[in-house]
Each structure stands twice: as structure tokens, then as C-alpha cells.
PDB file of C-alpha atoms in Angstrom:
ATOM      1  CA  MET A 291    -100.930 -83.163-114.359  1.00 72.00           C
ATOM      2  CA  ASN A 292     -98.813 -86.258-114.819  1.00 87.00           C
ATOM      3  CA  PHE A 293     -95.871 -86.609-112.478  1.00 94.00           C
ATOM      4  CA  THR A 294     -92.928 -88.957-112.683  1.00 95.00           C
ATOM      5  CA  LEU A 295     -91.886 -90.773-109.537  1.00 97.00           C
ATOM      6  CA  THR A 296     -88.193 -90.926-108.649  1.00 98.00           C
ATOM      7  CA  PHE A 297     -86.372 -92.395-105.675  1.00 98.00           C
ATOM      8  CA  SER A 298     -83.356 -90.826-103.998  1.00 98.00           C
ATOM      9  CA  ARG A 299     -80.431 -93.019-102.988  1.00 98.00           C
ATOM     10  CA  GLN A 300     -81.487 -92.565 -99.362  1.00 97.00           C
ATOM     11  CA  ALA A 301     -85.038 -93.692-100.203  1.00 98.00           C
ATOM     12  CA  LYS A 302     -83.727 -96.900-101.742  1.00 98.00           C
ATOM     13  CA  GLU A 303     -81.475 -97.557 -98.751  1.00 97.00           C
ATOM     14  CA  THR A 304     -84.100 -96.848 -96.082  1.00 96.00           C
ATOM     15  CA  TYR A 305     -86.716 -98.941 -97.886  1.00 97.00           C
ATOM     16  CA  ALA A 306     -84.308-101.870 -98.160  1.00 97.00           C
ATOM     17  CA  ALA A 307     -83.467-101.557 -94.448  1.00 95.00           C
ATOM     18  CA  ILE A 308     -87.152-101.628 -93.477  1.00 95.00           C
ATOM     19  CA  GLN A 309     -87.756-104.614 -95.767  1.00 96.00           C
ATOM     20  CA  ALA A 310     -84.861-106.511 -94.195  1.00 96.00           C
ATOM     21  CA  GLN A 311     -86.067-105.730 -90.685  1.00 94.00           C
ATOM     22  CA  LEU A 312     -89.620-106.900 -91.447  1.00 94.00           C
ATOM     23  CA  ASN A 313     -88.429-110.083 -93.123  1.00 96.00           C
ATOM     24  CA  ASN A 314     -86.036-110.928 -90.280  1.00 96.00           C
ATOM     25  CA  ARG A 315     -88.552-110.243 -87.514  1.00 94.00           C
ATOM     26  CA  TRP A 316     -91.877-111.364 -88.982  1.00 94.00           C
ATOM     27  CA  GLY A 317     -91.193-113.209 -92.216  1.00 96.00           C
ATOM     28  CA  GLN A 318     -92.162-113.079 -95.856  1.00 97.00           C
ATOM     29  CA  THR A 319     -95.931-112.721 -95.369  1.00 97.00           C
ATOM     30  CA  VAL A 320     -95.641-109.511 -93.334  1.00 95.00           C
ATOM     31  CA  LEU A 321     -93.052-108.192 -95.766  1.00 96.00           C
ATOM     32  CA  GLU A 322     -95.367-108.787 -98.732  1.00 97.00           C
ATOM     33  CA  LYS A 323     -98.244-106.977 -96.962  1.00 97.00           C
ATOM     34  CA  PHE A 324     -95.953-104.028 -96.299  1.00 97.00           C
ATOM     35  CA  GLU A 325     -94.813-103.934 -99.922  1.00 97.00           C
ATOM     36  CA  LYS A 326     -98.440-103.899-101.120  1.00 98.00           C
ATOM     37  CA  LYS A 327     -99.274-101.042 -98.736  1.00 98.00           C
ATOM     38  CA  THR A 328     -96.231 -99.146 -99.985  1.00 98.00           C
ATOM     39  CA  VAL A 329     -97.275 -99.543-103.630  1.00 98.00           C
ATOM     40  CA  LYS A 330    -100.802 -98.416-102.775  1.00 98.00           C
ATOM     41  CA  THR A 331     -99.517 -95.342-100.938  1.00 98.00           C
ATOM     42  CA  LEU A 332     -97.162 -94.428-103.787  1.00 98.00           C
ATOM     43  CA  ASP A 333    -100.025 -94.796-106.278  1.00 97.00           C
ATOM     44  CA  LEU A 334    -102.119 -92.425-104.150  1.00 97.00           C
ATOM     45  CA  ILE A 335     -99.253 -89.937-104.075  1.00 97.00           C
ATOM     46  CA  LEU A 336     -98.966 -90.065-107.879  1.00 96.00           C
ATOM     47  CA  GLN A 337    -102.710 -89.517-108.292  1.00 95.00           C
ATOM     48  CA  SER A 338    -102.928 -86.699-105.752  1.00 95.00           C
ATOM     49  CA  PRO A 339     -99.500 -85.443-104.640  1.00 96.00           C
ATOM     50  CA  LEU A 340    -100.889 -82.901-102.188  1.00 95.00           C
ATOM     51  CA  MET A 341    -103.121 -85.311-100.264  1.00 95.00           C
ATOM     52  CA  PHE A 342    -100.669 -85.801 -97.394  1.00 97.00           C
ATOM     53  CA  LYS A 343     -99.721 -83.121 -94.912  1.00 96.00           C
ATOM     54  CA  SER A 344     -96.747 -80.890 -95.700  1.00 95.00           C
ATOM     55  CA  ILE A 345     -93.855 -80.371 -93.316  1.00 92.00           C
ATOM     56  CA  THR A 346     -94.151 -77.074 -91.449  1.00 89.00           C
ATOM     57  CA  ASP A 347     -90.876 -75.478 -92.540  1.00 89.00           C
ATOM     58  CA  HIS A 348     -90.786 -77.150 -95.974  1.00 91.00           C
ATOM     59  CA  PRO A 349     -94.117 -76.801 -97.832  1.00 90.00           C
ATOM     60  CA  ASN A 350     -92.957 -78.899-100.806  1.00 92.00           C
ATOM     61  CA  ILE A 351     -92.009 -81.850 -98.598  1.00 96.00           C
ATOM     62  CA  ARG A 352     -94.812 -84.093 -97.411  1.00 97.00           C
ATOM     63  CA  LYS A 353     -95.164 -87.081 -95.115  1.00 96.00           C
ATOM     64  CA  GLY A 354     -97.313 -89.977 -96.279  1.00 97.00           C
ATOM     65  CA  LEU A 355     -98.414 -92.718 -93.919  1.00 96.00           C
ATOM     66  CA  ILE A 356     -97.857 -96.255 -95.205  1.00 97.00           C
ATOM     67  CA  HIS A 357     -98.562 -98.039 -91.930  1.00 93.00           C
ATOM     68  CA  LYS A 358     -98.791 -96.824 -88.346  1.00 91.00           C
ATOM     69  CA  ASN A 359     -95.115 -97.787 -88.010  1.00 91.00           C
ATOM     70  CA  CYS A 360     -93.810 -96.448 -91.332  1.00 95.00           C
ATOM     71  CA  SER A 361     -94.021 -93.228 -93.325  1.00 96.00           C
ATOM     72  CA  VAL A 362     -92.624 -91.972 -96.602  1.00 98.00           C
ATOM     73  CA  PHE A 363     -91.264 -88.460 -97.075  1.00 97.00           C
ATOM     74  CA  TYR A 364     -91.437 -86.983-100.551  1.00 98.00           C
ATOM     75  CA  GLU A 365     -90.951 -83.699-102.371  1.00 97.00           C
ATOM     76  CA  VAL A 366     -93.364 -82.368-104.957  1.00 96.00           C
ATOM     77  CA  LYS A 367     -91.573 -80.621-107.821  1.00 94.00           C
ATOM     78  CA  ALA A 368     -92.853 -79.134-111.085  1.00 92.00           C
ATOM     79  CA  THR A 369     -93.155 -82.425-112.998  1.00 93.00           C
ATOM     80  CA  GLU A 370     -91.646 -84.900-110.571  1.00 96.00           C
ATOM     81  CA  ILE A 371     -92.314 -86.430-107.187  1.00 98.00           C
ATOM     82  CA  GLU A 372     -89.098 -87.464-105.495  1.00 98.00           C
ATOM     83  CA  ILE A 373     -89.286 -90.036-102.740  1.00 98.00           C
ATOM     84  CA  LEU A 374     -86.746 -88.748-100.227  1.00 98.00           C
ATOM     85  CA  PHE A 375     -86.722 -91.521 -97.616  1.00 97.00           C
ATOM     86  CA  PHE A 376     -88.800 -94.004 -95.664  1.00 97.00           C
ATOM     87  CA  TRP A 377     -89.096 -93.606 -91.901  1.00 94.00           C
ATOM     88  CA  ASP A 378     -89.799 -96.059 -89.094  1.00 91.00           C
ATOM     89  CA  ASN A 379     -92.209 -94.025 -86.949  1.00 89.00           C
ATOM     90  CA  ARG A 380     -91.029 -95.773 -83.794  1.00 83.00           C
ATOM     91  CA  GLN A 381     -87.689 -93.948 -84.057  1.00 75.00           C
ATOM     92  CA  ASP A 382     -86.980 -90.615 -82.428  1.00 66.00           C
ATOM     93  CA  PRO A 383     -88.632 -87.714 -84.266  1.00 65.00           C
ATOM     94  CA  ILE A 384     -86.629 -86.162 -87.059  1.00 61.00           C
ATOM     95  CA  ILE A 385     -85.892 -82.552 -87.787  1.00 56.00           C
ATOM     96  CA  LEU A 386     -85.932 -81.608 -91.458  1.00 52.00           C
TER      97      LEU A 386
END
């Protein structure tokens, strides 16, 4: 099945915040590596939306690992995959 990929407002904001943090702390090279890893992870999600583990209380929401320090949370719908937000794994755990 072909899915379309959409980004929530929060996904756009959290991704931009992580990009800014990486660029400020480690520079353009690290930022570009992160962006490539993100694209690769999103491509994997499009190819196989169920490959990452679902959240216990929300079976349609999954957590994909981009890097040991960053994850992406997304929801699988009938014909769409919505990127909900990006998460810095070094933060306190979240409750969905």
C-alpha cells in the first residue's frame, strides 16, 4: 500500500529546534549527517510503516529511532503516515 507522509505543526517545530541545536553546538557537518539519517528513517517508515515499535497505550503511534539521541513519533492511518513530533532522547521520558 502506498502511504502519503504528512508533518504536524509540532513535528515541523521540533525538527527545526533540533536542527538549530545541532548547528549551534556542532556545526553544519553534524547537522547534514543528522538530516541524511532523518531522510533515511522516514524513507524506511514509508516503505514499512509497522517496522518500529508501537507505543503501549496507542497501537497506531510508533517510535522510530533516527539516532541514539533522537527519535521520531508517527501515527499510521489508513492511507497516511503523520509525523507527530521529533524527540531528543536525552530529555525526560514522555507520557503519551
